XYZ file of C-alpha atoms in Angstrom:
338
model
C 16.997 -10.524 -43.222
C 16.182 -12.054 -40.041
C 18.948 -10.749 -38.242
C 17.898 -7.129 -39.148
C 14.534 -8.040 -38.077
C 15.835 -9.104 -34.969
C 17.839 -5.887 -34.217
C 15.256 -3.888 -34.964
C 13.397 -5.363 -32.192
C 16.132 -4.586 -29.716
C 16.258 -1.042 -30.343
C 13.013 -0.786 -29.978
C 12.808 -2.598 -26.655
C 13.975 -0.096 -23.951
C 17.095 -0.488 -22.111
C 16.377 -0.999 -17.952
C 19.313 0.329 -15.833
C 19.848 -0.637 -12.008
C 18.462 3.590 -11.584
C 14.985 2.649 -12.758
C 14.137 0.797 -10.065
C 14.648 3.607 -7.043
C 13.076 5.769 -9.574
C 9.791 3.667 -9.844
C 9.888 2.647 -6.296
C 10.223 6.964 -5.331
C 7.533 7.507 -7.914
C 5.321 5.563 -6.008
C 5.890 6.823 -2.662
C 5.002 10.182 -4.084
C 2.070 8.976 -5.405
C 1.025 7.263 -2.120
C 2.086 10.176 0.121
C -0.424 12.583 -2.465
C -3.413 10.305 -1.591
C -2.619 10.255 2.057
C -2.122 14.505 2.029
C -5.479 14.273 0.414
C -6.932 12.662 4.111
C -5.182 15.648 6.107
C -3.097 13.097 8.655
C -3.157 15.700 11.014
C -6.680 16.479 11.242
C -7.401 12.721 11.464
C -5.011 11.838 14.269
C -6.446 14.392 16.090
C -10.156 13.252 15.724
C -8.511 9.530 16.423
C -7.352 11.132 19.816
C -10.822 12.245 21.148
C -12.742 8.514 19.736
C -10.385 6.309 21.530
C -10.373 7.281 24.701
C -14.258 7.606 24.510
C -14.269 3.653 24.139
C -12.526 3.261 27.399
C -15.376 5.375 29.332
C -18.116 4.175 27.211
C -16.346 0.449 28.596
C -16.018 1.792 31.668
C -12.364 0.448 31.524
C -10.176 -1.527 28.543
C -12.165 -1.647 25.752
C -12.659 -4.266 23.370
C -9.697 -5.136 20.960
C -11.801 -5.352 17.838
C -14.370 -2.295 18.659
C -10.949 -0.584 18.885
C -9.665 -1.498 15.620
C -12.566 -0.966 13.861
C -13.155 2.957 15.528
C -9.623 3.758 14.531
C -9.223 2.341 11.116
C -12.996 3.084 10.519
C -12.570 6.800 11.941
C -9.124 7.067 9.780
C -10.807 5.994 6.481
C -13.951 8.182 7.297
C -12.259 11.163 8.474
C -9.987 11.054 5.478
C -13.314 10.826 3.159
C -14.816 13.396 4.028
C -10.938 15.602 3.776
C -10.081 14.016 0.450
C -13.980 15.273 -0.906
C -13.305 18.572 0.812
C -10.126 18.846 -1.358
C -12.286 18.222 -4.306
C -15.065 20.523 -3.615
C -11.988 23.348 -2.338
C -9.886 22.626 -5.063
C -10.888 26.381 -6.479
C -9.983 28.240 -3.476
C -7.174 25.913 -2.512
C -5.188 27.470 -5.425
C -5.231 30.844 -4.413
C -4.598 30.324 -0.397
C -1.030 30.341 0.354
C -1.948 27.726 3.037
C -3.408 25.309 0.763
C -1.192 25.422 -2.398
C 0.923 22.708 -1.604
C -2.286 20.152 -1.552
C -1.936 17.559 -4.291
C -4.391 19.066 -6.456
C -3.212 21.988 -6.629
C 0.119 20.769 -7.213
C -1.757 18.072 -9.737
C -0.008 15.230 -8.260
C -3.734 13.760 -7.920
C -6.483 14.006 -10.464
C -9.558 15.618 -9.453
C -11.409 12.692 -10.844
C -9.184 10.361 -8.911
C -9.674 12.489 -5.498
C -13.150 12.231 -5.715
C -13.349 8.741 -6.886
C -10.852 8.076 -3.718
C -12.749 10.080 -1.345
C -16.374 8.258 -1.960
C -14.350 4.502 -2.093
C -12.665 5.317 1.341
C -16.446 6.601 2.372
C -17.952 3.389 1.089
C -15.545 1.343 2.526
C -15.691 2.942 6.561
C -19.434 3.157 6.807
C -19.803 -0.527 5.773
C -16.888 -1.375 8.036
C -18.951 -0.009 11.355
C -21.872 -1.539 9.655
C -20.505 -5.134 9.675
C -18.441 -5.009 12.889
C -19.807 -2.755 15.117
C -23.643 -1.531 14.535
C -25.959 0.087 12.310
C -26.090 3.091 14.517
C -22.562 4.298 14.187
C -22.503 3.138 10.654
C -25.495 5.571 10.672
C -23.789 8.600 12.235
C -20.752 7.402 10.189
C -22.681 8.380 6.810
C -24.070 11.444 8.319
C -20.881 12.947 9.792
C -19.347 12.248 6.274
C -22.512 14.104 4.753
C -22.692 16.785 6.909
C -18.905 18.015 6.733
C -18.552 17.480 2.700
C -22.148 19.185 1.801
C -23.542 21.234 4.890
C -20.376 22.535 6.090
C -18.372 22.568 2.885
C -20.501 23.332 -0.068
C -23.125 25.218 1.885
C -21.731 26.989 5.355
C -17.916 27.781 4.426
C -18.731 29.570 1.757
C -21.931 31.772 2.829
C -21.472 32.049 6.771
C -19.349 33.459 9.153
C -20.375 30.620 11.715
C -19.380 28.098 9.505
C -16.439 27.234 12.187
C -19.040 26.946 14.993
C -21.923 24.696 12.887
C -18.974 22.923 11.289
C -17.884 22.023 14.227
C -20.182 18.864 14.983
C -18.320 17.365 12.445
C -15.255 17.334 14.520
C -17.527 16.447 17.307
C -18.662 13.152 15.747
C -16.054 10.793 16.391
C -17.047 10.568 20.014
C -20.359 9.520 19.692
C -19.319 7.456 16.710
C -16.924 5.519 19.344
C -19.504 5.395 22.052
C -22.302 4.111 19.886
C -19.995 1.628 18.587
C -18.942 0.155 21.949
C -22.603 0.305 23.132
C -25.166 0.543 20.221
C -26.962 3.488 21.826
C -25.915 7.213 22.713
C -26.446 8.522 26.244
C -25.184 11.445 28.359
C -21.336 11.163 28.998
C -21.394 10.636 25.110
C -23.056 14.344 24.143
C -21.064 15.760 26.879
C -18.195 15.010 25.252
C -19.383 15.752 22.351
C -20.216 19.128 23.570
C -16.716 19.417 24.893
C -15.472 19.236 21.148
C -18.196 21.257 19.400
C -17.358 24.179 21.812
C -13.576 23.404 21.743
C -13.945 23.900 17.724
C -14.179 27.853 17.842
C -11.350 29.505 19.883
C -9.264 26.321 18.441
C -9.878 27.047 14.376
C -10.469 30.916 15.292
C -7.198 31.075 16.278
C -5.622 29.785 13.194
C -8.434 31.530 10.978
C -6.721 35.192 12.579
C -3.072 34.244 11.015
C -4.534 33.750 7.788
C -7.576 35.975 7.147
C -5.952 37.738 4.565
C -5.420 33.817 3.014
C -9.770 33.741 3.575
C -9.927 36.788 2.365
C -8.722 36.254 -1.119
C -10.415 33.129 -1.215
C -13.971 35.412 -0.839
C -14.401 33.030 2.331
C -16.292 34.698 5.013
C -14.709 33.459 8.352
C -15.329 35.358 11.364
C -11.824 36.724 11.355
C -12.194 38.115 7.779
C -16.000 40.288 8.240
C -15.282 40.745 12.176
C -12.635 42.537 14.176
C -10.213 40.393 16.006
C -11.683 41.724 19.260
C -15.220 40.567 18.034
C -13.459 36.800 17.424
C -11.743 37.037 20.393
C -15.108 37.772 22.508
C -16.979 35.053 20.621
C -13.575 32.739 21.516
C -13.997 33.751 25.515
C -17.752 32.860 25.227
C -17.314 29.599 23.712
C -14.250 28.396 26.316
C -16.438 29.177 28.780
C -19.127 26.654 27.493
C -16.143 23.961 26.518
C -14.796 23.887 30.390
C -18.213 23.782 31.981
C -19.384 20.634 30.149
C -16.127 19.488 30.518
C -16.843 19.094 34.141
C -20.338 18.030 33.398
C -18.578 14.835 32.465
C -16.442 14.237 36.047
C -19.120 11.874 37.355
C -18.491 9.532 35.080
C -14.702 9.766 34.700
C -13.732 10.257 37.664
C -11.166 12.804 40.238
C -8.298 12.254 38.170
C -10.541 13.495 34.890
C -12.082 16.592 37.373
C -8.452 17.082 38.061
C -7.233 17.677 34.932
C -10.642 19.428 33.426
C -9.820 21.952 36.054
C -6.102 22.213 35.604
C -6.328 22.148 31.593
C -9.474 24.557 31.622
C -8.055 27.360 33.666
C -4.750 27.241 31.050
C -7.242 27.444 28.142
C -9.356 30.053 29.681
C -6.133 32.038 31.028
C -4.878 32.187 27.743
C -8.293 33.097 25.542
C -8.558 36.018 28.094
C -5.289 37.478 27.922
C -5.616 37.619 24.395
C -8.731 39.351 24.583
C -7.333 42.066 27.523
C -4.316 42.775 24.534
C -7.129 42.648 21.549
C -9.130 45.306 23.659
C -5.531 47.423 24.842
C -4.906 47.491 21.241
C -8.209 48.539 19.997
C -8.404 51.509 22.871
C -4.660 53.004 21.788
C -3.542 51.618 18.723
C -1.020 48.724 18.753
C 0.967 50.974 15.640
C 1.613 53.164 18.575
C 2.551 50.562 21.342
C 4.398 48.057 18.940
C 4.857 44.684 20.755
C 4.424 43.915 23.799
C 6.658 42.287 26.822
C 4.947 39.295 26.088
C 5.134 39.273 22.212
C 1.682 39.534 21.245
C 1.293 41.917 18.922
C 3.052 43.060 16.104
C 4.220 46.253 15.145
C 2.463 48.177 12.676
C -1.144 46.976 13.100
C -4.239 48.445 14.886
C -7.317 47.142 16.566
C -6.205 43.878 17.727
C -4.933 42.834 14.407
C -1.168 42.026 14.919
C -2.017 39.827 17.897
C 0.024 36.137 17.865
C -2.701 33.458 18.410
C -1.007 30.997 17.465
C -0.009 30.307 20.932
C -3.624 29.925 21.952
C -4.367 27.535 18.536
C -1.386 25.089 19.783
C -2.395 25.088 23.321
C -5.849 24.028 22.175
C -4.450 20.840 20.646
C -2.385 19.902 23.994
C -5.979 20.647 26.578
C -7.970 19.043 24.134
C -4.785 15.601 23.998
C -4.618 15.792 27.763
C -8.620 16.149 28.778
C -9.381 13.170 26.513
C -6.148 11.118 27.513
C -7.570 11.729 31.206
C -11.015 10.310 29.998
C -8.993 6.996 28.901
C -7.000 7.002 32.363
C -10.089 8.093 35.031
C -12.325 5.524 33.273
C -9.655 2.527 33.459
C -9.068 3.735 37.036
C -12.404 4.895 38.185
């Protein structure tokens, strides 16, 4: 009797094998890699790379050790916040954008309880990092940058506006005065300059991508410029803004310094060389029809489209990522050297 009992406890009991372990540790790096998707990486690092070097001109050379830990792993853990609450809110129009359907909730490899639950903890936890280490202040713009991408620009301007890229953009703007009222408790010129730099750099930069997949927008029923406007029209708006990006970028060479004027030059004649040309092929194709000229020496538009829409921007959305690296890299370096 008790030996039956015993056996029938055994079998109930299951068996580990030396396999379960690789399998529990993989299932867990899945579900770590799904929450960190949910902060878009990318889109952090490259807010990451316009806050740091801010610290160095806000410090008018090295910065301090913990102000720079705190900006970067505060930043990181806000910036992913307000992404991981964006995925939430998008989660709708996520599913139907060939872009987006590999995000974890559309592949439900994250709850959208537990994204949202995630989002506001990692929200929680970066404002009242800035709070306790650095300063009310950037705690303050913290919260609001957090705020202002999640509601105004993501419930409220993506969805109804086809300037949500430009409005949107002082989102990606914050970080710098986040940084620079962080080193210094207060905000003063060199801070909105750069801050300008990046709300102006937002338009041609997103535009760019926005023109490769308006038909993605499009089925989504989201109005970006590229998807009620005519790639010309973008284009235009693109030259306009680039324009605006490079002059304040030069409003800030007092303060960093020849090497910094240097490369604003340098970097801003690329960006503005290449925002043009696009526009001179947008307008050739508009005039005769790129179905009748196919592409062009220089690869730029497709065959088979008309009115500027088979041009390649892509070019223009990569190059934005390397002025926008090398202009704030040059802040770090003409500040320490200045």
């Amino acid at each position: 009797m008790v030996l039956s009992q015993v056996s029938a406890v055994n079998v109930r009991q299951p068996i580990r094998t030396a396999v379960d372990g690789p399998r529990e540790l993989s299932s867990v790096r899945a579900r770590v890699g799904a929450y960190v998707a949910l902060c878009k990486p990318r889109i952090v690092e490259l807010l990451l790379i316009t806050a740091v070097p801010t610290l160095f001109l806000a410090y008018k050379g090295l910065p301090s050790l913990l102000v720079t830990g705190v900006v970067v792993l505060g930043g990181a853990l806000a910036a992913g916040s307000a992404n991981a609450l964006n995925c939430y809110i998008d989660r709708d129009i996520d599913v139907i954008m060939r872009r987006t359907s590999s995000r974890p909730l559309v592949k439900h490899t994250v709850s959208p309880r537990s994204a949202l639950i995630f989002g506001l903890v990692l929200a929680v936890v970066s404002v009242a990092l800035f709070a306790v280490a650095t300063n009310m202040l950037a705690a303050g713009l913290t919260l609001a940058a957090i705020l202002y991408y999640v509601v105004i620009y993501t419930m409220l301007l993506k969805r109804h506006t086809s300037q949500s890229t430009l409005w949107g953009g002082a989102c990606g703007a914050a970080p710098v005065v986040i940084a620079w009222a962080a080193a210094t408790g207060s905000l003063s010129w060199p801070a909105w300059l750069l801050f300008g730099v990046v709300f102006f750099w937002q338009p041609p930069h997103f535009w760019a991508l926005a023109i490769k997949y308006r038909d993605d927008y499009r089925r989504a029923g989201i109005p970006m410029l590229p998807v009620v406007a005519s790639v010309h029209r973008v284009l235009v708006e693109s030259v306009v803004y680039s324009w605006l990006m490079v002059a304040v970028s030069l409003a800030v060479w007092p303060w960093a310094g020849p090497l910094y004027g240097a490369v604003a030059i340098l970097a801003g004649a690329a960006f503005l060389y290449e925002v043009h040309r696009l526009l001179r092929l947008s307008r050739s194709a508009t005039n005769h029809g790129a179905s009748d000229h196919g592409a062009g020496s220089d690869g730029a538009v497709a065959e088979g489209t008309n009115g500027g829409e088979g041009l390649v921007t892509m070019r223009l959305f990569h190059l934005s990522i390397l002025y926008l690296t090398l202009l704030f890299a040059s802040v770090a370096v003409g500040a320490f050297i200045h």
